[in-house]
Structure formats: C-alpha cells, structure tokens
PDB file of C-alpha atoms and ligand atoms in Angstrom:
ATOM      1  CA  MET A 346       0.000   0.000   0.000  1.00  0.00           C
ATOM      2  CA  GLU A 347       1.227   3.497  -0.795  1.00  0.00           C
ATOM      3  CA  ILE A 348       0.113   6.906   0.401  1.00  0.00           C
ATOM      4  CA  LEU A 349       1.236   9.690  -1.916  1.00  0.00           C
ATOM      5  CA  THR A 350       0.705  13.390  -2.425  1.00  0.00           C
ATOM      6  CA  GLY A 351      -1.611  14.473  -5.220  1.00  0.00           C
ATOM      7  CA  ASN A 352       1.524  14.904  -7.322  1.00  0.00           C
ATOM      8  CA  ARG A 353       2.556  11.287  -6.698  1.00  0.00           C
ATOM      9  CA  ASP A 354       5.365  11.975  -4.227  1.00  0.00           C
ATOM     10  CA  LEU A 355       5.555   8.913  -1.984  1.00  0.00           C
ATOM     11  CA  LEU A 356       4.773   9.574   1.704  1.00  0.00           C
ATOM     12  CA  ILE A 357       4.264   6.062   3.101  1.00  0.00           C
ATOM     13  CA  LYS A 358       4.781   2.575   1.702  1.00  0.00           C
ATOM     14  CA  GLU A 359       3.903  -0.534   3.649  1.00  0.00           C
ATOM     15  CA  GLU A 360       2.748  -4.091   3.251  1.00  0.00           C
ATOM     16  CA  CYS A 361      -1.032  -4.457   3.181  1.00  0.00           C
ATOM     17  CA  PRO A 362      -2.650  -6.506   4.564  1.00  0.00           C
ATOM     18  CA  LEU A 363       0.029  -6.816   7.204  1.00  0.00           C
ATOM     19  CA  PHE A 364      -0.258 -10.311   8.697  1.00  0.00           C
ATOM     20  CA  THR A 365       1.613 -10.935  11.928  1.00  0.00           C
ATOM     21  CA  GLU A 366       1.595 -13.671  14.556  1.00  0.00           C
ATOM     22  CA  ASN A 367      -0.164 -11.298  16.974  1.00  0.00           C
ATOM     23  CA  SER A 368      -3.804 -12.433  17.104  1.00  0.00           C
ATOM     24  CA  ASP A 369      -4.832  -9.137  18.747  1.00  0.00           C
ATOM     25  CA  GLU A 370      -3.930  -7.197  15.640  1.00  0.00           C
ATOM     26  CA  ARG A 371      -6.798  -6.089  13.431  1.00  0.00           C
ATOM     27  CA  TRP A 372      -5.985  -7.324   9.982  1.00  0.00           C
ATOM     28  CA  ALA A 373      -7.482  -5.531   7.048  1.00  0.00           C
ATOM     29  CA  ARG A 374      -8.405  -7.440   3.926  1.00  0.00           C
ATOM     30  CA  LEU A 375      -9.412  -6.043   0.569  1.00  0.00           C
ATOM     31  CA  ILE A 376     -12.401  -7.670  -1.107  1.00  0.00           C
ATOM     32  CA  HIS A 377     -14.876  -6.274  -3.581  1.00  0.00           C
ATOM     33  CA  ARG A 378     -18.300  -6.035  -1.985  1.00  0.00           C
ATOM     34  CA  ALA A 379     -20.009  -8.077  -4.720  1.00  0.00           C
ATOM     35  CA  ASP A 380     -17.402 -10.830  -4.257  1.00  0.00           C
ATOM     36  CA  LEU A 381     -17.936 -10.815  -0.487  1.00  0.00           C
ATOM     37  CA  ILE A 382     -21.700 -11.151  -0.891  1.00  0.00           C
ATOM     38  CA  ASN A 383     -21.302 -13.944  -3.467  1.00  0.00           C
ATOM     39  CA  THR A 384     -18.908 -15.748  -1.125  1.00  0.00           C
ATOM     40  CA  LEU A 385     -21.462 -15.629   1.693  1.00  0.00           C
ATOM     41  CA  ILE A 386     -24.452 -16.545  -0.492  1.00  0.00           C
ATOM     42  CA  SER A 387     -22.627 -19.488  -2.046  1.00  0.00           C
ATOM     43  CA  GLN A 388     -22.558 -21.138   1.395  1.00  0.00           C
ATOM     44  CA  LEU A 389     -26.355 -21.078   1.767  1.00  0.00           C
ATOM     45  CA  PRO A 390     -28.770 -23.583   0.242  1.00  0.00           C
ATOM     46  CA  PRO A 391     -30.606 -21.669  -2.556  1.00  0.00           C
ATOM     47  CA  GLU A 392     -34.018 -22.427  -1.060  1.00  0.00           C
ATOM     48  CA  SER A 393     -32.996 -20.473   2.049  1.00  0.00           C
ATOM     49  CA  VAL A 394     -32.510 -17.192   0.201  1.00  0.00           C
ATOM     50  CA  HIS A 395     -35.596 -15.066  -0.530  1.00  0.00           C
ATOM     51  CA  LEU A 396     -34.892 -11.901  -2.518  1.00  0.00           C
ATOM     52  CA  ASN A 397     -37.271  -8.973  -3.153  1.00  0.00           C
ATOM     53  CA  HIS A 398     -38.441  -8.950   0.449  1.00  0.00           C
ATOM     54  CA  LYS A 399     -38.237  -5.467   1.925  1.00  0.00           C
ATOM     55  CA  CYS A 400     -38.788  -5.567   5.658  1.00  0.00           C
ATOM     56  CA  GLU A 401     -41.058  -2.832   6.979  1.00  0.00           C
ATOM     57  CA  ARG A 402     -41.451  -3.900  10.587  1.00  0.00           C
ATOM     58  CA  VAL A 403     -40.212  -6.418  13.146  1.00  0.00           C
ATOM     59  CA  ILE A 404     -42.393  -7.147  16.154  1.00  0.00           C
ATOM     60  CA  THR A 405     -40.926  -9.032  19.092  1.00  0.00           C
ATOM     61  CA  TYR A 406     -42.942 -11.149  21.538  1.00  0.00           C
ATOM     62  CA  ASN A 407     -41.706 -13.032  24.568  1.00  0.00           C
ATOM     63  CA  ASP A 408     -40.523 -16.135  22.738  1.00  0.00           C
ATOM     64  CA  TYR A 409     -40.650 -15.273  19.051  1.00  0.00           C
ATOM     65  CA  ALA A 410     -40.622 -12.385  16.601  1.00  0.00           C
ATOM     66  CA  GLU A 411     -42.543 -11.454  13.479  1.00  0.00           C
ATOM     67  CA  ALA A 412     -40.937  -9.879  10.424  1.00  0.00           C
ATOM     68  CA  HIS A 413     -43.335  -8.077   8.083  1.00  0.00           C
ATOM     69  CA  PHE A 414     -42.421  -7.321   4.479  1.00  0.00           C
ATOM     70  CA  THR A 415     -43.794  -4.729   2.044  1.00  0.00           C
ATOM     71  CA  ASN A 416     -44.936  -7.506  -0.338  1.00  0.00           C
ATOM     72  CA  GLY A 417     -47.503  -8.545   2.273  1.00  0.00           C
ATOM     73  CA  ILE A 418     -45.584 -11.581   3.501  1.00  0.00           C
ATOM     74  CA  SER A 419     -44.866 -11.977   7.203  1.00  0.00           C
ATOM     75  CA  VAL A 420     -42.678 -14.576   8.850  1.00  0.00           C
ATOM     76  CA  ASP A 421     -42.451 -15.671  12.455  1.00  0.00           C
ATOM     77  CA  ALA A 422     -39.172 -16.961  13.805  1.00  0.00           C
ATOM     78  CA  ASP A 423     -37.387 -17.652  17.056  1.00  0.00           C
ATOM     79  CA  LEU A 424     -34.655 -15.252  16.151  1.00  0.00           C
ATOM     80  CA  VAL A 425     -34.466 -12.381  13.699  1.00  0.00           C
ATOM     81  CA  ILE A 426     -30.923 -11.288  12.832  1.00  0.00           C
ATOM     82  CA  SER A 427     -31.050  -8.034  10.976  1.00  0.00           C
ATOM     83  CA  ALA A 428     -28.272  -6.861   8.663  1.00  0.00           C
ATOM     84  CA  ASP A 429     -30.152  -4.070   6.928  1.00  0.00           C
ATOM     85  CA  GLY A 430     -27.657  -1.270   7.230  1.00  0.00           C
ATOM     86  CA  ILE A 431     -27.695   2.298   8.440  1.00  0.00           C
ATOM     87  CA  HIS A 432     -31.486   2.758   7.989  1.00  0.00           C
ATOM     88  CA  SER A 433     -32.275  -0.524   9.780  1.00  0.00           C
ATOM     89  CA  LYS A 434     -35.931  -1.040  10.658  1.00  0.00           C
ATOM     90  CA  ALA A 435     -35.160  -3.717  13.238  1.00  0.00           C
ATOM     91  CA  ARG A 436     -32.604  -1.622  15.119  1.00  0.00           C
ATOM     92  CA  SER A 437     -35.305   0.839  16.165  1.00  0.00           C
ATOM     93  CA  ILE A 438     -36.798  -1.873  18.427  1.00  0.00           C
ATOM     94  CA  PHE A 439     -33.910  -1.690  20.866  1.00  0.00           C
ATOM     95  CA  CYS A 440     -32.271   1.660  20.187  1.00  0.00           C
ATOM     96  CA  ASN A 441     -32.898   4.938  18.495  1.00  0.00           C
ATOM     97  CA  VAL A 442     -30.006   6.429  16.569  1.00  0.00           C
ATOM     98  CA  THR A 443     -29.801   9.174  14.006  1.00  0.00           C
ATOM     99  CA  PRO A 444     -27.171   8.884  11.272  1.00  0.00           C
ATOM    100  CA  VAL A 445     -24.553  11.633  11.501  1.00  0.00           C
ATOM    101  CA  TYR A 446     -23.239  13.284   8.340  1.00  0.00           C
ATOM    102  CA  SER A 447     -19.442  13.064   8.131  1.00  0.00           C
ATOM    103  CA  GLY A 448     -19.048  16.229   6.044  1.00  0.00           C
ATOM    104  CA  TYR A 449     -17.683  14.192   3.128  1.00  0.00           C
ATOM    105  CA  HIS A 450     -18.899  12.836  -0.180  1.00  0.00           C
ATOM    106  CA  ALA A 451     -17.561   9.690  -1.843  1.00  0.00           C
ATOM    107  CA  TYR A 452     -17.619   9.318  -5.616  1.00  0.00           C
ATOM    108  CA  ARG A 453     -16.947   5.800  -6.873  1.00  0.00           C
ATOM    109  CA  ALA A 454     -16.512   3.925 -10.110  1.00  0.00           C
ATOM    110  CA  ILE A 455     -15.010   0.643 -11.248  1.00  0.00           C
ATOM    111  CA  ILE A 456     -12.739   0.801 -14.289  1.00  0.00           C
ATOM    112  CA  ASN A 457     -10.496  -1.556 -16.205  1.00  0.00           C
ATOM    113  CA  GLU A 458      -6.882  -1.783 -15.104  1.00  0.00           C
ATOM    114  CA  GLU A 459      -5.555  -0.443 -18.421  1.00  0.00           C
ATOM    115  CA  ALA A 460      -7.567   2.773 -17.960  1.00  0.00           C
ATOM    116  CA  THR A 461      -5.310   3.834 -15.074  1.00  0.00           C
ATOM    117  CA  PHE A 462      -2.275   4.774 -17.207  1.00  0.00           C
ATOM    118  CA  GLY A 463      -0.056   2.421 -15.250  1.00  0.00           C
ATOM    119  CA  LEU A 464      -0.916   3.966 -11.860  1.00  0.00           C
ATOM    120  CA  ALA A 465      -2.596   0.819 -10.591  1.00  0.00           C
ATOM    121  CA  SER A 466      -1.350  -2.145 -12.584  1.00  0.00           C
ATOM    122  CA  ASP A 467       0.919  -3.666  -9.922  1.00  0.00           C
ATOM    123  CA  ASN A 468      -1.722  -4.757  -7.391  1.00  0.00           C
ATOM    124  CA  THR A 469      -0.823  -1.844  -5.097  1.00  0.00           C
ATOM    125  CA  LEU A 470      -3.481   0.118  -3.233  1.00  0.00           C
ATOM    126  CA  ARG A 471      -2.603   3.775  -3.810  1.00  0.00           C
ATOM    127  CA  ILE A 472      -4.063   6.677  -1.877  1.00  0.00           C
ATOM    128  CA  PHE A 473      -3.335  10.149  -3.251  1.00  0.00           C
ATOM    129  CA  VAL A 474      -3.910  12.952  -0.768  1.00  0.00           C
ATOM    130  CA  ASP A 475      -4.191  16.682  -1.258  1.00  0.00           C
ATOM    131  CA  GLY A 476      -5.556  18.481   1.819  1.00  0.00           C
ATOM    132  CA  GLN A 477      -8.993  17.009   2.534  1.00  0.00           C
ATOM    133  CA  VAL A 478      -9.330  15.433  -0.897  1.00  0.00           C
ATOM    134  CA  GLN A 479      -8.328  11.804  -1.332  1.00  0.00           C
ATOM    135  CA  VAL A 480      -8.218   9.591  -4.410  1.00  0.00           C
ATOM    136  CA  TYR A 481      -8.031   5.845  -3.831  1.00  0.00           C
ATOM    137  CA  LEU A 482      -7.074   3.374  -6.526  1.00  0.00           C
ATOM    138  CA  LEU A 483      -8.046  -0.005  -5.090  1.00  0.00           C
ATOM    139  CA  PRO A 484      -6.925  -3.025  -7.101  1.00  0.00           C
ATOM    140  CA  LEU A 485      -9.472  -5.795  -7.696  1.00  0.00           C
ATOM    141  CA  GLN A 486      -6.683  -8.043  -8.851  1.00  0.00           C
ATOM    142  CA  TYR A 487      -8.339 -11.118 -10.269  1.00  0.00           C
ATOM    143  CA  ARG A 488     -11.060  -9.033 -11.976  1.00  0.00           C
ATOM    144  CA  LYS A 489      -8.316  -6.924 -13.612  1.00  0.00           C
ATOM    145  CA  GLN A 490     -10.299  -3.907 -12.505  1.00  0.00           C
ATOM    146  CA  ILE A 491      -9.659  -0.920 -10.246  1.00  0.00           C
ATOM    147  CA  SER A 492     -12.085   0.696  -7.857  1.00  0.00           C
ATOM    148  CA  VAL A 493     -11.653   4.478  -8.030  1.00  0.00           C
ATOM    149  CA  ASP A 494     -12.801   6.210  -4.861  1.00  0.00           C
ATOM    150  CA  ILE A 495     -12.696   9.992  -4.515  1.00  0.00           C
ATOM    151  CA  THR A 496     -13.500  11.531  -1.159  1.00  0.00           C
ATOM    152  CA  VAL A 497     -14.087  15.274  -0.901  1.00  0.00           C
ATOM    153  CA  PRO A 498     -15.433  17.596   1.816  1.00  0.00           C
ATOM    154  CA  SER A 499     -18.943  18.897   1.137  1.00  0.00           C
ATOM    155  CA  GLU A 500     -21.649  20.781   2.993  1.00  0.00           C
ATOM    156  CA  ASP A 501     -24.378  18.968   1.034  1.00  0.00           C
ATOM    157  CA  PRO A 502     -25.771  16.184   3.261  1.00  0.00           C
ATOM    158  CA  SER A 503     -28.081  14.673   0.580  1.00  0.00           C
ATOM    159  CA  TRP A 504     -27.717  10.893   0.751  1.00  0.00           C
ATOM    160  CA  ARG A 505     -27.347  10.652  -3.038  1.00  0.00           C
ATOM    161  CA  PRO A 506     -25.963  14.039  -4.068  1.00  0.00           C
ATOM    162  CA  ASP A 507     -26.362  15.149  -7.659  1.00  0.00           C
ATOM    163  CA  ILE A 508     -22.766  15.635  -8.801  1.00  0.00           C
ATOM    164  CA  GLU A 509     -21.403  16.299 -12.278  1.00  0.00           C
ATOM    165  CA  LYS A 510     -17.969  15.228 -13.479  1.00  0.00           C
ATOM    166  CA  LYS A 511     -16.824  18.825 -13.801  1.00  0.00           C
ATOM    167  CA  ASP A 512     -17.546  19.300 -10.064  1.00  0.00           C
ATOM    168  CA  ILE A 513     -15.352  16.307  -9.279  1.00  0.00           C
ATOM    169  CA  LEU A 514     -12.547  17.553 -11.517  1.00  0.00           C
ATOM    170  CA  LYS A 515     -12.550  20.922  -9.719  1.00  0.00           C
ATOM    171  CA  HIS A 516     -11.460  19.110  -6.558  1.00  0.00           C
ATOM    172  CA  LEU A 517      -8.594  17.472  -8.438  1.00  0.00           C
ATOM    173  CA  ARG A 518      -6.959  20.614  -9.835  1.00  0.00           C
ATOM    174  CA  ASN A 519      -3.781  20.022  -7.793  1.00  0.00           C
ATOM    175  CA  PHE A 520      -3.552  16.324  -8.652  1.00  0.00           C
ATOM    176  CA  ASP A 521      -1.237  14.711 -11.169  1.00  0.00           C
ATOM    177  CA  PRO A 522      -2.581  15.048 -14.757  1.00  0.00           C
ATOM    178  CA  LYS A 523      -2.772  11.228 -15.042  1.00  0.00           C
ATOM    179  CA  ILE A 524      -5.166  11.122 -12.101  1.00  0.00           C
ATOM    180  CA  GLN A 525      -7.287  13.831 -13.702  1.00  0.00           C
ATOM    181  CA  GLN A 526      -7.240  11.876 -16.984  1.00  0.00           C
ATOM    182  CA  ILE A 527      -8.457   8.737 -15.222  1.00  0.00           C
ATOM    183  CA  VAL A 528     -11.390  10.662 -13.772  1.00  0.00           C
ATOM    184  CA  GLU A 529     -12.054  12.448 -17.062  1.00  0.00           C
ATOM    185  CA  SER A 530     -12.480   9.104 -18.836  1.00  0.00           C
ATOM    186  CA  ILE A 531     -14.996   7.692 -16.340  1.00  0.00           C
ATOM    187  CA  GLU A 532     -18.555   7.917 -17.637  1.00  0.00           C
ATOM    188  CA  GLU A 533     -20.570   7.378 -14.509  1.00  0.00           C
ATOM    189  CA  PHE A 534     -19.871   7.814 -10.814  1.00  0.00           C
ATOM    190  CA  ASN A 535     -21.795   6.427  -7.892  1.00  0.00           C
ATOM    191  CA  CYS A 536     -22.114   9.496  -5.606  1.00  0.00           C
ATOM    192  CA  ARG A 537     -22.884   9.156  -1.912  1.00  0.00           C
ATOM    193  CA  ALA A 538     -22.723  11.332   1.194  1.00  0.00           C
ATOM    194  CA  LEU A 539     -20.840   9.508   3.937  1.00  0.00           C
ATOM    195  CA  TYR A 540     -22.823   8.974   7.114  1.00  0.00           C
ATOM    196  CA  ASP A 541     -22.017   7.181  10.304  1.00  0.00           C
ATOM    197  CA  ILE A 542     -23.862   6.116  13.424  1.00  0.00           C
ATOM    198  CA  ASP A 543     -22.548   6.377  16.956  1.00  0.00           C
ATOM    199  CA  PRO A 544     -21.516   3.127  18.669  1.00  0.00           C
ATOM    200  CA  LEU A 545     -24.596   1.216  19.891  1.00  0.00           C
ATOM    201  CA  GLU A 546     -25.182   0.485  23.570  1.00  0.00           C
ATOM    202  CA  ARG A 547     -27.282  -2.558  22.672  1.00  0.00           C
ATOM    203  CA  TRP A 548     -27.291  -4.932  19.741  1.00  0.00           C
ATOM    204  CA  SER A 549     -30.258  -7.127  20.629  1.00  0.00           C
ATOM    205  CA  SER A 550     -33.637  -7.260  22.317  1.00  0.00           C
ATOM    206  CA  ASN A 551     -34.403  -9.699  25.144  1.00  0.00           C
ATOM    207  CA  CYS A 552     -36.119 -12.217  22.868  1.00  0.00           C
ATOM    208  CA  ILE A 553     -33.594 -15.087  22.594  1.00  0.00           C
ATOM    209  CA  PRO A 554     -35.459 -18.411  22.887  1.00  0.00           C
ATOM    210  CA  PRO A 555     -34.356 -21.948  21.864  1.00  0.00           C
ATOM    211  CA  ALA A 556     -34.091 -22.328  18.073  1.00  0.00           C
ATOM    212  CA  ARG A 557     -37.206 -23.249  16.087  1.00  0.00           C
ATOM    213  CA  ARG A 558     -36.333 -22.020  12.618  1.00  0.00           C
ATOM    214  CA  CYS A 559     -32.970 -20.912  11.375  1.00  0.00           C
ATOM    215  CA  CYS A 560     -30.851 -20.009   8.384  1.00  0.00           C
ATOM    216  CA  THR A 561     -33.421 -18.315   6.190  1.00  0.00           C
ATOM    217  CA  CYS A 562     -32.291 -15.070   4.603  1.00  0.00           C
ATOM    218  CA  TYR A 563     -34.655 -12.326   3.401  1.00  0.00           C
ATOM    219  CA  ALA A 564     -33.214  -9.386   1.503  1.00  0.00           C
ATOM    220  CA  SER A 565     -34.470  -6.452  -0.510  1.00  0.00           C
TER     221      SER A 565
HETATM  222  C1  FAD B 249     -19.359   5.214  -0.780  1.00  0.00           C
HETATM  223  C2  FAD B 249     -18.990   4.286   0.344  1.00  0.00           C
HETATM  224  C3  FAD B 249     -17.748   3.681   0.343  1.00  0.00           C
HETATM  225  C4  FAD B 249     -17.397   2.789   1.355  1.00  0.00           C
HETATM  226  N1  FAD B 249     -16.186   2.188   1.297  1.00  0.00           N
HETATM  227  C5  FAD B 249     -15.836   1.297   2.231  1.00  0.00           C
HETATM  228  C6  FAD B 249     -14.613   0.595   2.163  1.00  0.00           C
HETATM  229  O1  FAD B 249     -13.829   0.784   1.241  1.00  0.00           O
HETATM  230  N2  FAD B 249     -14.311  -0.276   3.145  1.00  0.00           N
HETATM  231  C7  FAD B 249     -15.182  -0.510   4.170  1.00  0.00           C
HETATM  232  O2  FAD B 249     -14.853  -1.338   5.038  1.00  0.00           O
HETATM  233  N3  FAD B 249     -16.348   0.134   4.272  1.00  0.00           N
HETATM  234  C8  FAD B 249     -16.698   1.018   3.320  1.00  0.00           C
HETATM  235  N4  FAD B 249     -17.890   1.666   3.389  1.00  0.00           N
HETATM  236  C9  FAD B 249     -18.748   1.401   4.535  1.00  0.00           C
HETATM  237  C10 FAD B 249     -19.460   0.057   4.344  1.00  0.00           C
HETATM  238  O3  FAD B 249     -20.080   0.041   3.077  1.00  0.00           O
HETATM  239  C11 FAD B 249     -20.515  -0.075   5.434  1.00  0.00           C
HETATM  240  O4  FAD B 249     -19.915   0.113   6.681  1.00  0.00           O
HETATM  241  C12 FAD B 249     -21.089  -1.469   5.381  1.00  0.00           C
HETATM  242  O5  FAD B 249     -21.604  -1.727   4.098  1.00  0.00           O
HETATM  243  C13 FAD B 249     -22.186  -1.610   6.414  1.00  0.00           C
HETATM  244  O6  FAD B 249     -22.617  -2.953   6.340  1.00  0.00           O
HETATM  245  P1  FAD B 249     -24.055  -3.377   6.793  1.00  0.00           P
HETATM  246  O7  FAD B 249     -24.140  -4.853   6.551  1.00  0.00           O
HETATM  247  O8  FAD B 249     -24.324  -2.827   8.155  1.00  0.00           O
HETATM  248  O9  FAD B 249     -25.081  -2.610   5.824  1.00  0.00           O
HETATM  249  P2  FAD B 249     -25.189  -2.574   4.258  1.00  0.00           P
HETATM  250  O10 FAD B 249     -23.915  -2.965   3.594  1.00  0.00           O
HETATM  251  O11 FAD B 249     -25.783  -1.245   3.919  1.00  0.00           O
HETATM  252  O12 FAD B 249     -26.235  -3.723   3.922  1.00  0.00           O
HETATM  253  C14 FAD B 249     -27.594  -3.593   4.221  1.00  0.00           C
HETATM  254  C15 FAD B 249     -28.348  -4.514   3.273  1.00  0.00           C
HETATM  255  O13 FAD B 249     -29.691  -4.635   3.725  1.00  0.00           O
HETATM  256  C16 FAD B 249     -30.575  -4.376   2.638  1.00  0.00           C
HETATM  257  N5  FAD B 249     -31.759  -3.737   3.225  1.00  0.00           N
HETATM  258  C17 FAD B 249     -31.868  -2.475   3.676  1.00  0.00           C
HETATM  259  N6  FAD B 249     -33.078  -2.255   4.176  1.00  0.00           N
HETATM  260  C18 FAD B 249     -33.748  -3.429   4.036  1.00  0.00           C
HETATM  261  C19 FAD B 249     -35.069  -3.831   4.375  1.00  0.00           C
HETATM  262  N7  FAD B 249     -35.955  -2.997   4.960  1.00  0.00           N
HETATM  263  N8  FAD B 249     -35.448  -5.110   4.088  1.00  0.00           N
HETATM  264  C20 FAD B 249     -34.577  -5.992   3.515  1.00  0.00           C
HETATM  265  N9  FAD B 249     -33.300  -5.662   3.166  1.00  0.00           N
HETATM  266  C21 FAD B 249     -32.910  -4.389   3.441  1.00  0.00           C
HETATM  267  C22 FAD B 249     -29.827  -3.454   1.692  1.00  0.00           C
HETATM  268  O14 FAD B 249     -30.360  -3.571   0.382  1.00  0.00           O
HETATM  269  C23 FAD B 249     -28.400  -3.993   1.834  1.00  0.00           C
HETATM  270  O15 FAD B 249     -28.177  -5.054   0.960  1.00  0.00           O
HETATM  271  C24 FAD B 249     -18.293   2.533   2.405  1.00  0.00           C
HETATM  272  C25 FAD B 249     -19.544   3.141   2.413  1.00  0.00           C
HETATM  273  C26 FAD B 249     -19.891   4.008   1.384  1.00  0.00           C
HETATM  274  C27 FAD B 249     -21.263   4.652   1.406  1.00  0.00           C
END
C-alpha cells in the first residue's frame, strides 16, 4: 500500500494486509463487496434465500418475533438477525439512533486496469492525498479492474448528491494530470454522502429463545 501526495510523491509505503503472529492485531483485507456477498451466499442452500423482500417492521414477543415485508408476507421466527444497514428497521426496536453526516462525499466507479495509465497495474493500493481530498485506486486483482474512490469535503448532506464530473474535476486541480485523466475518462460515478452512526449500547432485544427455525435469509 502506498500513500502519496496528489503529485505522486511517496509519503508512506507498507505491506497491506500486514499479517503478523499477533492475534490481537486487526488485519485488514481487501475484497470487492459483490465478491464478499457472493462468497457468503454461495454457502447457503438456494431455497434459504428469498430476494425482493423489503422488511417494513419487526415485532418481538416473549418467545418469538414477526418480520413483516412490504410484499404482504410476514414470517415468524425464534430469532431475527437483521443486517439491513444504516437505515435498519429492526434496530429501532432496541435503540434509536440518528445517522450523523461526516461532512464528506464519496464518488466511486469501477474501471479496467488499463484505464489507469499504469498507476494501478501492480496490485498496489494507492491513496493520493491533497488536503482534505483523497483519491483511492483499489486493485481488484483477479477481476483486472480498479475501484476508483474519490473523497471530498462537502456541505451537502443529501444521501445521493447530484454531482457532475466537472464538479469532481474541480477538486482534483492540484492532482497529477494522469489522475485527472483517469477521472475524465470515467462515464458514470456512484455518488454518496458519507454517514455514520454512533456506537450502539445494545445490539439485541431480550427475545432469545431456543431455536425453532434458522438459516433463512430475506433481503431487498
Ligand atoms: C461510498 C462508500 C464507500 C465505502 N467504502 C468502504 C470501504 O472501502 N471499506 C469498508 O470497510 N467500508 C466502506 N464503506 C462502509 C461500508 O459500506 C458499510 O460500513 C457497510 O456496508 C455496512 O454494512 P451493513 O451490513 O451494516 O449494511 P449494508 O452494507 O448497507 O447492507 C444492508 C443490506 O440490507 C438491505 N436492506 C436495507 N433495508 C432493508 C429492508 N428494509 N429489508 C430488507 N433488506 C434491506 C440493503 O439492500 C443492503 O443489501 C463505504 C460506504 C460508502 C457509502
């Protein structure tokens, strides 16, 4: 991994992920989100995965819970494990948190390795930094693709801000021309405001009975 200035002067170079014998160390691994999800799904029997189910409510009783979906289906189960992200419906049962805007936008795209003008063809994660603006080139080695991630400060807290390429390029004025060229050649960016939630005091309700039904996955 390398951290460089916007002009490609090297600031830090280190091995990543750094594996040591110390089990207390927090190892970072790089995996494309779609690959992670496919890895998890491939371990489940297909009949256990139900897509196009958007949960609108979870109701807990003493020894079971009901999950209600917008398609009219409801399911009762001994245990509901919710992994529905920052807007989680289930989380509101046991805690009430409001997402906090980080003050940053992230603009992302996936491009082919050869479109990076040699800046990302050696399986090295490169982070170019100029003030509060950062450009990540994250190698997705076996796909021969690169994830381009640009993070910039912004006062616009819209979850999906409407950003044009020329706005992105303005932030990159001080960056190496090759980096600007990479961005110039990208047709479409996925633009998001970055939000966070404070650490949770609780992660579960009291409803943890003996298992009756397990390993069924509902996702929107
Ligand atoms: C632009 C951007 C870049 C990021 N980059 C990185 C990075 O490089 N590395 C990193 O570690 N983290 C990164 N993060 C953060 C990371 O994406 C999140 O921390 C992580 O995805 C949170 O995981 P999660 O399982 O809690 O929720 P999510 O990944 O948001 O998953 C929630 C899932 O639940 C589904 N869902 C939502 N509501 C319902 C519902 N009502 N019913 C059924 N299904 C529902 C959603 O469709 C989604 O599939 C990034 C985030 C953003 C926005």
